[in-house]
CSV table of C-alpha atoms in Angstrom, one decimal:
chain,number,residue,atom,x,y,z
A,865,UNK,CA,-13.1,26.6,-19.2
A,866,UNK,CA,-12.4,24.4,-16.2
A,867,UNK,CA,-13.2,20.6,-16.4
A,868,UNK,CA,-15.2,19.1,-13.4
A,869,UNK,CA,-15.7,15.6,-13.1
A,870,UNK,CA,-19.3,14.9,-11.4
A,871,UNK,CA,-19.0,11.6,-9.6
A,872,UNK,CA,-22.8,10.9,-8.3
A,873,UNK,CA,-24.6,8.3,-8.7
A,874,UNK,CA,-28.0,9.7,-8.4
A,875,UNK,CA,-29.4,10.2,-11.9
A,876,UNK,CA,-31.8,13.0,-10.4
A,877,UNK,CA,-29.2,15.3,-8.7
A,878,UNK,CA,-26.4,14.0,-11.2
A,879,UNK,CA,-28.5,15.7,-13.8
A,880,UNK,CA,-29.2,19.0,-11.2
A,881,UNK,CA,-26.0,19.4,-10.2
A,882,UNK,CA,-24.9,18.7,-14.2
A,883,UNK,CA,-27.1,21.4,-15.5
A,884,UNK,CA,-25.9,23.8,-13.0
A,885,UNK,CA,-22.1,23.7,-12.9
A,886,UNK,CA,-22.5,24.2,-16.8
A,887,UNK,CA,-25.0,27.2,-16.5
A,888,UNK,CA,-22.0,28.9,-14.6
A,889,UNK,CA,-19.4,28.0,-17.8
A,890,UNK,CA,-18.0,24.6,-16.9
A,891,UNK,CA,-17.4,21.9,-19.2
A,892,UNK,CA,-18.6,18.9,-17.3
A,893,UNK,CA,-17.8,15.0,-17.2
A,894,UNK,CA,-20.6,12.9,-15.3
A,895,UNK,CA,-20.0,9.5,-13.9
A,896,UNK,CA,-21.9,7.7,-11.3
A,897,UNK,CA,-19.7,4.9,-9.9
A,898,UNK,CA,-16.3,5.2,-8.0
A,899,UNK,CA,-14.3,3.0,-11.1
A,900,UNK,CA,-15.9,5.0,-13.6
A,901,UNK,CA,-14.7,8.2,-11.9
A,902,UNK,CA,-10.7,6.5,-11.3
A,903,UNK,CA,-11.2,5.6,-15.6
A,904,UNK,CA,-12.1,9.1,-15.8
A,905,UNK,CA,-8.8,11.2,-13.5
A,906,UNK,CA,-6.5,9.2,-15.8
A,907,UNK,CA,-8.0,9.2,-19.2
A,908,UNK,CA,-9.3,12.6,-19.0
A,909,UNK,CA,-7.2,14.5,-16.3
A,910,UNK,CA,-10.1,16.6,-15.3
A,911,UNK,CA,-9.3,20.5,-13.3
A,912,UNK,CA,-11.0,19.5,-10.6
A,913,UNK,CA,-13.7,16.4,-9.5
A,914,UNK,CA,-17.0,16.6,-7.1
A,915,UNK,CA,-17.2,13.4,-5.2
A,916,UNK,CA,-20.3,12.2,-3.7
A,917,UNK,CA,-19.4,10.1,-1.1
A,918,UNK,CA,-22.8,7.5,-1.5
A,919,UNK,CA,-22.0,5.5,-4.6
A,920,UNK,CA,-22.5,1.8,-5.3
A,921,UNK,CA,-19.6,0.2,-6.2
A,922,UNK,CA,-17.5,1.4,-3.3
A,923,UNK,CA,-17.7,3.9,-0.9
A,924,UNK,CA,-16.5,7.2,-1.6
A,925,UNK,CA,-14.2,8.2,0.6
A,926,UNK,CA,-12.1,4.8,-0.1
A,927,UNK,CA,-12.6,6.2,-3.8
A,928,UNK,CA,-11.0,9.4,-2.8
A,929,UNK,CA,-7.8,7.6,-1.4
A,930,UNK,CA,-7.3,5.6,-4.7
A,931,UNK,CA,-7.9,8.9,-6.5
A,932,UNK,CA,-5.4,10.4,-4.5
A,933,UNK,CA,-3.1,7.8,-5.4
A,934,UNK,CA,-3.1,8.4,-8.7
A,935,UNK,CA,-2.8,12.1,-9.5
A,936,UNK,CA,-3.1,15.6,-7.3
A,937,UNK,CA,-6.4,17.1,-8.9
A,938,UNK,CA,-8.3,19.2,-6.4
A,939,UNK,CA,-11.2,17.2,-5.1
A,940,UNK,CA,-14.4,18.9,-3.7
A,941,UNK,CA,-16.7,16.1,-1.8
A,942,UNK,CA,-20.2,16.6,-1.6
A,943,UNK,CA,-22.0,14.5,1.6
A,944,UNK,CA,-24.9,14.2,3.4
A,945,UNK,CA,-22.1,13.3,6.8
A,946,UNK,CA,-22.2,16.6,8.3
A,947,UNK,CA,-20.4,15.8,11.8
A,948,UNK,CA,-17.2,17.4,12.3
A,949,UNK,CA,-15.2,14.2,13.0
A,950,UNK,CA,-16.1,13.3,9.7
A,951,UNK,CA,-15.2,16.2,7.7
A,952,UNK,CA,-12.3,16.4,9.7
A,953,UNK,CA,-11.4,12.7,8.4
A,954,UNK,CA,-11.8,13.6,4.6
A,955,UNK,CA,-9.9,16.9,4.6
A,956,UNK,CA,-6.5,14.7,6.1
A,957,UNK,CA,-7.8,11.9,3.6
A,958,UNK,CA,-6.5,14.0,0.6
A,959,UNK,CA,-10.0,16.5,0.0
A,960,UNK,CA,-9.6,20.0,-0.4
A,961,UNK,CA,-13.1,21.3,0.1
A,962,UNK,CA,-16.5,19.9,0.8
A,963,UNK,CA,-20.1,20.7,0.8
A,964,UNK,CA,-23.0,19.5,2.9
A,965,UNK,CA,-26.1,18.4,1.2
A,966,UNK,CA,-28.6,19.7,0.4
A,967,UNK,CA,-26.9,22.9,-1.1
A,968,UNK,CA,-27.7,25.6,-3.7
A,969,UNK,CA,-25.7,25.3,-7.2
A,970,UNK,CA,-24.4,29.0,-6.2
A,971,UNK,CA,-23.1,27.6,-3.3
A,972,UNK,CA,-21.3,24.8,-4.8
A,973,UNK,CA,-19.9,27.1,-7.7
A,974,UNK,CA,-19.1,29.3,-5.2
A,975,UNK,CA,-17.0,26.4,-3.7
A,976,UNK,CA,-15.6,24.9,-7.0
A,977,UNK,CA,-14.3,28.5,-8.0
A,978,UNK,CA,-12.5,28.8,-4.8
A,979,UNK,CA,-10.8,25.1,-4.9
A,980,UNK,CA,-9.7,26.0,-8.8
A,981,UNK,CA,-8.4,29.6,-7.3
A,982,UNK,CA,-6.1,28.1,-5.1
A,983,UNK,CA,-4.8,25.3,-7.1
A,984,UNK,CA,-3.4,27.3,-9.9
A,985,UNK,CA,-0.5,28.0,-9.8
A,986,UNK,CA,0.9,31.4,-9.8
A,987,UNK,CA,3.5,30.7,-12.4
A,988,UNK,CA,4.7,28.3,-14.3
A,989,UNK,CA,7.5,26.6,-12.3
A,990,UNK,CA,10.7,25.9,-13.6
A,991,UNK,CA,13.3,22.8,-13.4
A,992,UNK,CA,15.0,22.6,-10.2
A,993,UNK,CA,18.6,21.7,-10.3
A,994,UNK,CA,20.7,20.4,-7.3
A,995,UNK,CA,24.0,19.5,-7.6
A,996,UNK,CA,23.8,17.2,-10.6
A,997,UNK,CA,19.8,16.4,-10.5
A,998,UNK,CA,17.9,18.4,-12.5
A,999,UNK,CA,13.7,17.9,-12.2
A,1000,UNK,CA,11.5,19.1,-14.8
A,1001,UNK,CA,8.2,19.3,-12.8
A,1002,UNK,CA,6.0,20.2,-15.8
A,1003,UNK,CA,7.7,17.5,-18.3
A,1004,UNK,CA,7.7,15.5,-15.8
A,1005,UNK,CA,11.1,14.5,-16.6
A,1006,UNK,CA,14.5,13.7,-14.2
A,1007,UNK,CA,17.9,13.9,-15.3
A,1008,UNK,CA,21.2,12.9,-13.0
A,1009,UNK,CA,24.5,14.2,-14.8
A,1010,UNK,CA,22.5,14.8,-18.1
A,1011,UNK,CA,21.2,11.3,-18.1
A,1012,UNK,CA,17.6,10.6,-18.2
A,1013,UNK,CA,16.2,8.6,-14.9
A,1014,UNK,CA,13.7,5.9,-15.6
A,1015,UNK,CA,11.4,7.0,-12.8
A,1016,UNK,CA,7.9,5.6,-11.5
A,1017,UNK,CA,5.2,8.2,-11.0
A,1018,UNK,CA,5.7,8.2,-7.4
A,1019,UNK,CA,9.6,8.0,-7.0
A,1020,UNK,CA,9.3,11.0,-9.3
A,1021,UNK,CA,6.5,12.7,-7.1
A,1022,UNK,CA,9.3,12.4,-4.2
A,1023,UNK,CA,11.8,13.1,-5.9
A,1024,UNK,CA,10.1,16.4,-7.0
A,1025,UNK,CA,8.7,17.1,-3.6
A,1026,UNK,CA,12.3,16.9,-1.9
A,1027,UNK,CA,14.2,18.8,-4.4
A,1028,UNK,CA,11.7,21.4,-4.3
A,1029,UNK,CA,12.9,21.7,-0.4
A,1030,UNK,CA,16.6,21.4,-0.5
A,1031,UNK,CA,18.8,21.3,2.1
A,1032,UNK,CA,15.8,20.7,4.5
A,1033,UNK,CA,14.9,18.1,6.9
A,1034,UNK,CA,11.5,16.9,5.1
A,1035,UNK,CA,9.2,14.5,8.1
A,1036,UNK,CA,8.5,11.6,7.3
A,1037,UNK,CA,4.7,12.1,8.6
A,1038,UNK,CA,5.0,15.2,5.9
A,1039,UNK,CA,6.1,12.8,3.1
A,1040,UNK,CA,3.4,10.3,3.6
A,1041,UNK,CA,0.5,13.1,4.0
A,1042,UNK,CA,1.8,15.0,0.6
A,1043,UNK,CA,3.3,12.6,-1.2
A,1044,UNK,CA,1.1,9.5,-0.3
A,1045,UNK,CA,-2.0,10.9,0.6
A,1046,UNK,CA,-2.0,9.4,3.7
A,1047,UNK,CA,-3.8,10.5,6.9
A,1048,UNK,CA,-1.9,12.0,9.0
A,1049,UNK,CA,0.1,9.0,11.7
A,1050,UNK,CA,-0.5,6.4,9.7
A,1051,UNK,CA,2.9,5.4,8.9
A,1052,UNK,CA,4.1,1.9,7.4
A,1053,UNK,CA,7.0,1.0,5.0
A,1054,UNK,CA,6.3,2.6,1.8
A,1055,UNK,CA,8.5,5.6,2.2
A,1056,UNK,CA,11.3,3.2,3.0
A,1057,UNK,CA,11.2,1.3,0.3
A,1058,UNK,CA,10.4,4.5,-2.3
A,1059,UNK,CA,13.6,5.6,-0.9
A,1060,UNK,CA,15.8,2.5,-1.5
A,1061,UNK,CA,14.3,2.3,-5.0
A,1062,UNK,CA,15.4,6.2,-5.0
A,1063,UNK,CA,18.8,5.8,-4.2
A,1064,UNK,CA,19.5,3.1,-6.4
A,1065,UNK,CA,18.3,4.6,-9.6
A,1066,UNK,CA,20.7,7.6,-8.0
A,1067,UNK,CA,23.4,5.3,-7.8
A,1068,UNK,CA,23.6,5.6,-3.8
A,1069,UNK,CA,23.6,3.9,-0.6
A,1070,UNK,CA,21.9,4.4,2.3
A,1071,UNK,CA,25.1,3.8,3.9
A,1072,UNK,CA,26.8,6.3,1.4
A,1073,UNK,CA,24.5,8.9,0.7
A,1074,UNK,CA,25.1,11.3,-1.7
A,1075,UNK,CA,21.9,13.1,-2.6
A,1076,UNK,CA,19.4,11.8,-0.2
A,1077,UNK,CA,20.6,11.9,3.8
A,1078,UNK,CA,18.1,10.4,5.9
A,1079,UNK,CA,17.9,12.0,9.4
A,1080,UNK,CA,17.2,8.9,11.7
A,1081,UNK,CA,13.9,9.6,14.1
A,1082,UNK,CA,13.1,12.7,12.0
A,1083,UNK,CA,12.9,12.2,8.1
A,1084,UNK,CA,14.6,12.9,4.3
A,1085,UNK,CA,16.7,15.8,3.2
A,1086,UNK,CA,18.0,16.3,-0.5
A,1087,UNK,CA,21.3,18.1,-1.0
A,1088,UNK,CA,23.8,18.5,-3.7
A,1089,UNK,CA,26.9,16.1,-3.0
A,1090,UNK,CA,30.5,17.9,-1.4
């Protein structure tokens, strides 16, 4: 049975919404501040978490970015914000659905069922090899020439992400949206640096690339050295 982590802070439609998503079969974690809910992602590693975006410690959609910074799980946020802008902001802010309160628990399973559909994944994918770099996305695991790399989560995360698209020009704007979580034209200097820690745990140079070739004014390719 799916997880769902509820993150709302009202104790009345906390305990609605509760009784509901486990009437349809769920097996449910409630929490009703944003820290409790980033304890919860990493501790537990939940299928899938309803954010409400009115809780007291901070406010949610700044929760979402720092859940989004720390693992991939499909978010649904639930909101009483029901312009367009707004919605438009929180889907490029890293949610994947989002429903407008008040709304019916078949609605929102409805909704939940949906997000889950599309996030898993039709098979279970294998390690990709490229020249000498093999990436084990499931284990999680990176190997250059048989040897283990000592990886952070997110040099790993692009690392994955640009071996899975080898051989093509990957934008930066496309990095920082997928990898990062970043909305879209925000740009700064984290991929820059992710990329010189990247290199050097590949044993390359910006100036001498071997695996990752940087494509000035456009982004980051991945090949298998000549």
């Amino acid at each position: 049975m799916p997880a769902i982590l509820l993150v709302e802070d009202d104790v009345v439609v906390r305990a609605a919404v509760l009784r509901a998503l486990r009437e349809h079969g769920h097996v449910v974690l409630p929490v009703g501040t944003a820290l409790d809910a980033l304890r919860a992602v990493t501790t537990h590693r939940p299928d899938l978490v309803v954010l409400d975006l009115g809780l007291p410690d901070l406010d949610g959609s700044d929760a979402l970015r720092m859940i989004r910074g720390v693992c991939d799980v499909p978010v649904v946020v639930a909101t009483a914000r029901d312009d367009e802008a707004e919605i438009v902001r929180l889907l490029n802010a890293g949610a994947d659905d989002y429903v407008v309160k008040p709304f019916s628990s078949e609605h929102l399973a409805a909704r939940l069922s949906a997000v889950l559909r599309r996030a898993r994944p039709a098979r279970e994918p294998g390690p990709i090899e490229v020249g000498g770099l093999r990436v084990d996305v499931r284990r999680r695991e990176a190997e250059l020439d048989g040897r283990p790399l000592s990886l952070t989560r997110k040099e790993f995360d692009l690392l994955a992400y640009l071996a899975a698209r080898a051989g093509q020009v990957v934008e930066r704007a496309t990095l920082l949206t997928e990898v990062w979580r970043l909305p879209a034209g925000q740009d700064d200097q984290t991929l820059d640096v992710h990329l010189s820690w990247l290199r050097r745990k590949l044993g390359e140079r910006a100036a001498q690339p071997r695996y990752l070739h940087t494509v000035r004014g456009v982004g980051v390719k991945l090949v298998a050295p000549r």
